[in-house]
């Protein structure tokens, strides 16, 4: 491994500059105007993987954005790792809150600041460069395949069919994913569970046009007022979701399981300080770690309606809308939860308005066994670079396709992420530490080595 580490050290500046070129492509999957950028980004990555050492790389079309597939097969009998990542990024709104151009990366305070710096361009680029280091030094001990998609941030809708159509091509022993986080650089961790997701959009419609609030106020239902009331009622005073049947499939942790879960290092004071909040809020009777890891939740992701421009405009809006996400825990099925949500939302809406409910996308929760060879190899790899054994950790985030990989391809996933809470993914001023990037590039070759040697 000395040759690999020397190669990484000698080429680290180039790795960062190449990552900057990748970040500069505004591959926002949620916005149709960026469709050409999705194709351009996929082609850039395919060329980069060939240059890194792949025997083949191609941009494969789907019903939506293309998938980048690449591979290097050193021996058909050797173990095969399928690396999954996504090259699409979140929208940058609100843009005014960015301190620098979101697609012109800068290094400040030892961190790369840009959209996609962590999620997921920075993390997938660690894999490309670790792969390059092993190819360049002739030390790659296993077969490696890459599957990089462009729709993760909008639900991976096209990837499910892509997997069904390419099961033979994607055959592997483990799927390696770096799209999650660690507890800290001092306390590294491996994600062994993800919450699922049900993502909904609701629209409340009242009068057939915007109305003068003086002439009609108090006599006609205001869709914005009604929507605010309905949304507020989805959570009770104890922080519990009020949808009937929402908790039916949630397994309560035993007291010993809760004690074990809360052993992870966590400072509530530091947590509040980092977010600049006076206090936390959530389901009564549970810790912050439990609320974000093993308990379901419901949140409004966006709400709009009426006049929001400069100055005043006294209207009752004809429509108001909201986007709502529900994070789910093991045994909750996002399809069932979506139906329960729609039924409940329609039931509580007054007759004075019309309601439209749409399920936009979702995914099942995922639990990764900690006794599988890939997990043991990852433990040893993290310990080799961080100097301590990583803790198992349940993440509150969701990667909907992960459960699909297991059901369609029959392959488990290993969630070996290097993000941190301060990276502010999905928010303005996203960033990724240079040290996080370097440690990731160094850890991945160790994983290949230990996984290839495992029984």
Coordinates of C-alpha atoms in Angstrom, one line a residue:
X1 CA 0.0 0.0 0.0
X2 CA 3.0 2.3 0.3
X3 CA 3.1 2.8 -3.5
X4 CA -0.6 3.7 -3.5
X5 CA -0.2 6.2 -0.7
X6 CA 2.8 7.8 -2.4
X7 CA 0.9 8.1 -5.7
X8 CA -2.1 9.7 -3.9
X9 CA 0.2 12.2 -2.1
X10 CA 2.1 13.1 -5.3
X11 CA -1.1 13.7 -7.3
X12 CA -3.5 15.2 -4.6
X13 CA -3.4 18.7 -6.1
X14 CA -4.3 17.4 -9.5
X15 CA -7.1 15.3 -8.0
X16 CA -8.6 18.5 -6.5
X17 CA -8.3 20.5 -9.7
X18 CA -10.0 17.8 -11.6
X19 CA -12.8 17.7 -9.0
X20 CA -13.2 21.5 -9.6
X21 CA -13.8 20.8 -13.3
X22 CA -16.5 18.3 -12.4
X23 CA -18.2 20.6 -10.0
X24 CA -18.3 23.4 -12.6
X25 CA -20.8 21.5 -14.6
X26 CA -24.2 22.6 -13.2
X27 CA -25.8 19.1 -13.3
X28 CA -29.1 20.0 -11.5
X29 CA -31.5 17.1 -12.3
X30 CA -34.5 18.8 -10.9
X31 CA -34.4 21.7 -13.4
X32 CA -35.2 20.9 -17.1
X33 CA -33.0 23.8 -18.3
X34 CA -30.0 21.8 -17.1
X35 CA -30.8 18.7 -19.2
X36 CA -27.8 19.3 -21.6
X37 CA -25.5 19.7 -18.5
X38 CA -26.6 16.2 -17.4
X39 CA -25.4 14.7 -20.6
X40 CA -22.2 16.8 -20.6
X41 CA -21.4 15.7 -17.0
X42 CA -22.0 12.0 -17.8
X43 CA -19.6 12.2 -20.9
X44 CA -17.0 14.0 -18.8
X45 CA -17.1 11.2 -16.1
X46 CA -16.9 8.4 -18.7
X47 CA -13.8 9.9 -20.2
X48 CA -12.3 10.5 -16.8
X49 CA -12.8 6.9 -15.8
X50 CA -11.1 5.6 -18.9
X51 CA -8.2 7.9 -18.2
X52 CA -8.2 6.6 -14.6
X53 CA -7.7 3.0 -15.8
X54 CA -11.1 1.5 -16.8
X55 CA -11.0 -1.0 -19.7
X56 CA -14.4 0.4 -20.9
X57 CA -16.6 3.2 -20.0
X58 CA -19.8 4.3 -21.7
X59 CA -22.7 6.7 -21.3
X60 CA -25.8 4.5 -21.3
X61 CA -29.2 6.1 -22.0
X62 CA -32.3 5.7 -19.8
X63 CA -35.8 7.1 -19.8
X64 CA -34.3 10.0 -17.9
X65 CA -30.7 11.1 -17.4
X66 CA -28.0 8.7 -18.6
X67 CA -26.0 6.3 -16.4
X68 CA -22.2 6.2 -16.6
X69 CA -21.0 2.6 -16.6
X70 CA -17.3 1.6 -16.4
X71 CA -15.3 -1.5 -15.5
X72 CA -11.9 -3.0 -15.0
X73 CA -11.9 -6.8 -14.8
X74 CA -8.6 -8.1 -13.6
X75 CA -9.8 -11.7 -13.2
X76 CA -13.3 -13.2 -13.8
X77 CA -12.8 -15.3 -10.7
X78 CA -11.8 -12.4 -8.4
X79 CA -14.3 -10.5 -6.2
X80 CA -16.2 -7.6 -7.8
X81 CA -17.0 -4.3 -6.3
X82 CA -19.7 -2.2 -7.9
X83 CA -19.2 1.5 -7.0
X84 CA -22.4 3.5 -7.0
X85 CA -22.6 7.3 -7.0
X86 CA -24.6 10.2 -8.5
X87 CA -23.4 13.1 -10.5
X88 CA -26.6 15.1 -10.2
X89 CA -26.8 17.9 -7.6
X90 CA -29.5 19.8 -5.7
X91 CA -30.8 23.2 -6.9
X92 CA -28.9 26.1 -5.4
X93 CA -31.9 28.2 -4.2
X94 CA -31.9 30.4 -2.3
X95 CA -29.0 31.7 -4.4
X96 CA -28.7 35.0 -2.5
X97 CA -27.5 33.1 0.5
X98 CA -24.4 31.7 -1.2
X99 CA -21.2 33.5 -0.2
X100 CA -19.5 32.4 -3.5
X101 CA -20.7 31.2 -6.9
X102 CA -22.1 27.7 -6.2
X103 CA -20.5 26.3 -9.4
X104 CA -17.2 28.0 -9.1
X105 CA -15.5 26.1 -6.3
X106 CA -13.1 27.8 -4.0
X107 CA -10.9 26.6 -1.1
X108 CA -11.3 28.5 2.2
X109 CA -10.5 27.4 5.7
X110 CA -9.4 24.0 4.4
X111 CA -12.7 23.2 2.7
X112 CA -14.0 23.2 -0.8
X113 CA -17.1 25.4 -1.1
X114 CA -19.5 24.6 -4.0
X115 CA -22.6 22.8 -4.9
X116 CA -21.8 19.1 -5.1
X117 CA -18.5 19.4 -3.2
X118 CA -19.7 16.7 -0.9
X119 CA -23.0 15.4 -2.3
X120 CA -22.0 13.5 -4.3
X121 CA -19.3 14.7 -6.7
X122 CA -16.6 15.0 -4.1
X123 CA -17.4 11.6 -2.7
X124 CA -17.7 9.8 -6.0
X125 CA -14.5 11.5 -7.2
X126 CA -12.7 9.9 -4.2
X127 CA -13.5 6.5 -5.7
X128 CA -12.3 7.5 -9.2
X129 CA -9.0 8.7 -7.8
X130 CA -8.5 5.7 -5.5
X131 CA -9.2 3.5 -8.5
X132 CA -6.7 5.4 -10.5
X133 CA -4.0 5.1 -7.8
X134 CA -4.4 1.3 -7.7
X135 CA -4.4 1.0 -11.5
X136 CA -1.4 3.2 -11.9
X137 CA 0.6 1.3 -9.3
X138 CA -0.5 -2.2 -10.5
X139 CA -2.1 -3.0 -7.1
X140 CA -5.8 -3.4 -7.9
X141 CA -6.7 -6.7 -6.2
X142 CA -10.3 -7.1 -7.4
X143 CA -12.7 -6.3 -10.3
X144 CA -14.2 -2.8 -10.1
X145 CA -17.3 -1.6 -11.8
X146 CA -18.8 1.9 -11.7
X147 CA -22.5 2.9 -12.0
X148 CA -22.9 6.7 -11.7
X149 CA -26.5 8.0 -12.1
X150 CA -28.0 11.4 -12.7
X151 CA -31.3 11.2 -10.9
X152 CA -30.6 10.4 -7.3
X153 CA -31.8 13.9 -6.1
X154 CA -35.1 13.4 -7.8
X155 CA -35.8 9.8 -6.8
X156 CA -33.7 7.6 -9.2
X157 CA -36.8 6.8 -11.2
X158 CA -34.9 5.6 -14.3
X159 CA -32.3 3.6 -12.4
X160 CA -34.7 0.9 -11.3
X161 CA -35.5 -0.2 -14.9
X162 CA -31.8 0.3 -15.8
X163 CA -30.9 -2.3 -13.1
X164 CA -33.6 -4.7 -14.3
X165 CA -32.3 -4.5 -17.9
X166 CA -28.6 -4.8 -17.0
X167 CA -28.5 -7.4 -14.2
X168 CA -25.8 -9.4 -15.8
X169 CA -23.7 -6.4 -16.5
X170 CA -24.0 -5.2 -12.9
X171 CA -23.2 -8.5 -11.3
X172 CA -21.0 -7.9 -8.2
X173 CA -20.3 -9.1 -4.7
X174 CA -21.0 -5.8 -3.0
X175 CA -22.2 -2.3 -4.0
X176 CA -19.9 0.3 -2.5
X177 CA -21.5 3.7 -1.8
X178 CA -20.0 6.9 -0.5
X179 CA -23.1 9.2 -0.2
X180 CA -23.4 9.3 3.6
X181 CA -21.6 10.9 6.5
X182 CA -19.4 10.0 9.5
X183 CA -19.9 11.1 13.1
X184 CA -16.7 13.1 13.0
X185 CA -13.1 12.9 11.9
X186 CA -12.1 11.9 15.4
X187 CA -14.9 9.3 15.6
X188 CA -15.3 7.8 12.2
X189 CA -18.3 5.6 11.6
X190 CA -19.9 3.3 8.9
X191 CA -23.5 3.8 8.1
X192 CA -25.4 0.6 8.7
X193 CA -28.9 1.9 8.2
X194 CA -30.8 4.5 6.2
X195 CA -34.3 5.9 6.7
X196 CA -36.8 5.5 3.8
X197 CA -38.6 8.3 2.1
X198 CA -42.1 9.3 1.0
X199 CA -42.2 12.6 -0.8
X200 CA -45.5 14.3 -1.5
X201 CA -46.9 17.5 -3.0
X202 CA -50.2 19.0 -2.1
X203 CA -52.3 21.8 -3.7
X204 CA -55.2 23.5 -2.0
X205 CA -57.5 25.4 -4.4
X206 CA -60.2 27.8 -3.5
X207 CA -61.8 30.5 -5.7
X208 CA -61.3 30.4 -9.4
X209 CA -59.1 33.5 -9.3
X210 CA -57.1 35.6 -6.9
X211 CA -59.6 37.8 -5.0
X212 CA -59.3 41.3 -3.3
X213 CA -58.7 40.6 0.3
X214 CA -60.8 43.6 1.4
X215 CA -63.9 42.7 -0.7
X216 CA -63.8 38.9 0.0
X217 CA -61.7 38.5 3.1
X218 CA -63.7 36.7 5.9
X219 CA -66.3 35.3 3.4
X220 CA -64.2 33.0 1.1
X221 CA -61.8 30.4 2.2
X222 CA -58.2 31.5 1.8
X223 CA -56.2 28.5 0.4
X224 CA -53.0 29.7 2.0
X225 CA -54.7 29.9 5.4
X226 CA -56.3 26.5 5.0
X227 CA -53.0 24.9 3.8
X228 CA -51.2 26.4 6.8
X229 CA -53.8 25.0 9.1
X230 CA -53.8 21.5 7.5
X231 CA -50.0 21.3 7.5
X232 CA -49.7 22.4 11.1
X233 CA -52.1 19.7 12.1
X234 CA -49.9 16.9 10.6
X235 CA -47.8 17.1 13.8
X236 CA -49.2 17.1 17.3
X237 CA -48.0 18.9 20.4
X238 CA -45.8 15.9 21.3
X239 CA -44.0 15.9 17.9
X240 CA -45.8 12.9 16.6
X241 CA -47.3 12.5 13.1
X242 CA -51.1 12.5 13.3
X243 CA -51.8 10.4 10.2
X244 CA -53.8 7.4 11.3
X245 CA -51.8 4.2 10.8
X246 CA -48.5 6.1 10.4
X247 CA -46.8 4.2 13.3
X248 CA -48.4 0.8 12.8
X249 CA -45.3 -0.9 11.4
X250 CA -42.7 1.0 13.5
X251 CA -40.8 -1.3 15.8
X252 CA -40.0 0.2 19.2
X253 CA -36.4 -0.3 20.3
X254 CA -35.8 -2.2 23.5
X255 CA -34.2 -0.3 26.4
X256 CA -30.9 -2.1 25.7
X257 CA -31.0 -1.1 22.0
X258 CA -31.7 2.5 22.9
X259 CA -28.8 2.6 25.4
X260 CA -26.5 1.1 22.7
X261 CA -27.7 3.5 20.1
X262 CA -27.1 6.5 22.3
X263 CA -23.5 5.6 23.1
X264 CA -22.5 7.4 19.9
X265 CA -20.6 10.6 20.9
X266 CA -22.9 13.5 20.7
X267 CA -23.0 17.0 22.3
X268 CA -26.5 18.6 22.3
X269 CA -24.9 21.9 23.2
X270 CA -22.5 21.8 20.3
X271 CA -25.3 20.6 18.0
X272 CA -27.5 23.6 18.9
X273 CA -24.5 26.0 18.7
X274 CA -23.6 24.8 15.2
X275 CA -27.1 25.4 14.0
X276 CA -27.5 28.7 15.9
X277 CA -30.8 27.5 17.5
X278 CA -32.1 28.0 21.0
X279 CA -33.3 24.4 21.5
X280 CA -34.2 21.2 19.6
X281 CA -37.7 20.0 18.9
X282 CA -39.1 16.6 17.9
X283 CA -41.0 13.5 19.1
X284 CA -41.3 13.6 22.8
X285 CA -39.5 10.9 24.8
X286 CA -36.6 10.4 22.3
X287 CA -33.1 11.8 22.1
X288 CA -31.9 13.9 19.1
X289 CA -29.9 10.9 17.9
X290 CA -33.0 8.7 18.0
X291 CA -35.2 11.3 16.3
X292 CA -32.8 11.6 13.4
X293 CA -31.8 7.9 13.1
X294 CA -34.4 5.4 14.2
X295 CA -37.7 7.4 14.4
X296 CA -39.9 8.5 11.5
X297 CA -40.6 12.1 10.8
X298 CA -42.6 14.5 8.7
X299 CA -41.3 17.9 7.4
X300 CA -42.6 20.6 5.0
X301 CA -39.8 21.2 2.4
X302 CA -41.4 24.1 0.7
X303 CA -44.7 26.1 0.9
X304 CA -46.0 28.7 -1.4
X305 CA -49.0 30.7 -2.6
X306 CA -50.1 34.2 -3.1
X307 CA -48.0 37.3 -3.5
X308 CA -44.4 37.2 -2.3
X309 CA -42.9 40.0 -4.4
X310 CA -41.7 43.4 -3.2
X311 CA -44.2 45.7 -1.4
X312 CA -47.8 44.7 -1.0
X313 CA -50.6 43.2 -3.0
X314 CA -53.8 42.6 -1.0
X315 CA -55.1 39.3 -2.5
X316 CA -56.6 36.0 -1.4
X317 CA -54.7 33.5 -3.5
X318 CA -56.7 31.1 -5.5
X319 CA -54.1 28.3 -4.8
X320 CA -51.5 27.3 -2.3
X321 CA -49.1 24.4 -2.4
X322 CA -46.5 22.5 -0.3
X323 CA -44.0 19.8 -0.7
X324 CA -43.7 17.4 2.2
X325 CA -41.3 14.6 3.0
X326 CA -41.7 11.8 5.4
X327 CA -38.6 9.9 6.6
X328 CA -39.4 6.3 7.4
X329 CA -37.8 3.6 9.5
X330 CA -37.5 -0.2 9.0
X331 CA -40.8 -2.0 8.3
X332 CA -42.5 1.2 7.0
X333 CA -43.4 0.9 3.3
X334 CA -43.3 4.3 1.5
X335 CA -46.2 3.2 -0.8
X336 CA -48.4 2.5 2.1
X337 CA -47.4 5.7 3.9
X338 CA -48.1 7.7 0.7
X339 CA -51.6 6.3 0.5
X340 CA -52.2 6.9 4.2
X341 CA -51.1 10.5 3.8
X342 CA -53.3 11.2 0.8
X343 CA -56.4 9.6 2.5
X344 CA -55.8 11.7 5.7
X345 CA -55.1 15.0 3.9
X346 CA -58.2 14.7 1.9
X347 CA -60.3 13.8 4.9
X348 CA -59.2 16.8 7.0
X349 CA -59.6 19.3 4.2
X350 CA -62.7 21.5 4.5
X351 CA -65.4 21.5 1.8
X352 CA -64.5 25.1 1.0
X353 CA -61.4 24.0 -1.0
X354 CA -60.4 21.4 -3.5
X355 CA -57.3 19.3 -2.7
X356 CA -54.8 17.6 -5.0
X357 CA -52.3 15.2 -3.6
X358 CA -49.3 13.8 -5.6
X359 CA -46.7 11.2 -4.6
X360 CA -43.5 12.4 -6.2
X361 CA -41.1 9.7 -5.2
X362 CA -40.0 7.4 -2.4
X363 CA -37.9 4.6 -1.2
X364 CA -37.7 1.9 1.4
X365 CA -35.5 2.0 4.6
X366 CA -32.3 0.0 4.4
X367 CA -30.3 -1.9 7.0
X368 CA -26.8 -3.2 6.2
X369 CA -25.6 -6.3 8.1
X370 CA -22.5 -5.6 10.2
X371 CA -21.4 -9.2 10.0
X372 CA -20.9 -9.4 6.2
X373 CA -17.3 -9.6 4.8
X374 CA -17.6 -6.2 3.1
X375 CA -18.4 -4.5 6.4
X376 CA -15.5 -6.2 8.2
X377 CA -13.2 -5.1 5.4
X378 CA -14.5 -1.5 5.7
X379 CA -13.8 -1.5 9.4
X380 CA -10.2 -2.5 8.9
X381 CA -9.8 0.0 6.0
X382 CA -11.1 2.9 8.1
X383 CA -8.9 1.9 11.1
X384 CA -5.9 1.8 8.8
X385 CA -6.4 5.4 7.8
X386 CA -8.1 7.0 10.8
X387 CA -6.2 5.1 13.5
X388 CA -9.3 3.8 15.3
X389 CA -12.1 1.4 14.7
X390 CA -15.3 3.0 13.3
X391 CA -18.6 2.9 15.0
X392 CA -21.7 1.5 13.3
X393 CA -24.2 4.3 12.9
X394 CA -27.8 4.8 11.6
X395 CA -28.2 7.8 9.3
X396 CA -31.4 9.8 9.1
X397 CA -30.9 10.4 5.4
X398 CA -32.3 8.4 2.5
X399 CA -30.9 6.9 -0.7
X400 CA -34.1 5.4 -2.2
X401 CA -32.3 3.2 -4.8
X402 CA -30.3 1.3 -2.1
X403 CA -33.2 -1.0 -1.2
X404 CA -33.9 -1.4 -4.9
X405 CA -30.4 -2.7 -5.5
X406 CA -31.1 -5.6 -3.1
X407 CA -34.5 -6.4 -4.4
X408 CA -33.6 -6.1 -8.1
X409 CA -29.9 -7.1 -8.2
X410 CA -29.8 -9.3 -5.1
X411 CA -26.7 -7.4 -3.9
X412 CA -26.1 -5.8 -0.5
X413 CA -24.7 -2.3 -0.2
X414 CA -21.9 -1.0 2.0
X415 CA -22.4 2.7 3.0
X416 CA -18.9 4.0 3.5
X417 CA -19.4 7.8 3.5
X418 CA -16.9 10.6 4.4
X419 CA -19.3 13.5 4.8
X420 CA -19.8 15.5 8.0
X421 CA -22.7 17.4 9.4
X422 CA -21.0 20.8 8.8
X423 CA -20.8 20.1 5.0
X424 CA -24.4 21.6 4.7
X425 CA -25.5 19.3 1.8
X426 CA -28.7 20.4 0.1
X427 CA -28.2 23.9 1.6
X428 CA -26.5 27.1 0.4
X429 CA -22.7 27.1 1.0
X430 CA -22.2 23.3 0.8
X431 CA -18.6 22.4 1.4
X432 CA -16.3 19.4 1.8
X433 CA -13.1 19.3 3.8
X434 CA -9.8 18.7 1.9
X435 CA -8.9 16.3 4.7
X436 CA -12.1 14.4 4.3
X437 CA -11.4 14.0 0.6
X438 CA -7.8 12.8 1.2
X439 CA -8.8 10.3 3.9
X440 CA -11.5 8.9 1.6
X441 CA -9.1 8.4 -1.3
X442 CA -6.7 6.7 1.1
X443 CA -9.3 4.5 2.7
X444 CA -10.9 3.0 -0.4
X445 CA -7.7 1.1 -1.6
X446 CA -7.5 -0.5 1.8
X447 CA -11.1 -1.6 1.4
X448 CA -10.3 -3.2 -1.9
X449 CA -7.3 -5.0 -0.4
X450 CA -9.1 -6.3 2.7
X451 CA -12.3 -7.3 0.8
X452 CA -10.3 -9.2 -1.8
X453 CA -8.6 -11.1 1.0
X454 CA -11.7 -11.8 3.0
X455 CA -13.3 -15.3 3.2

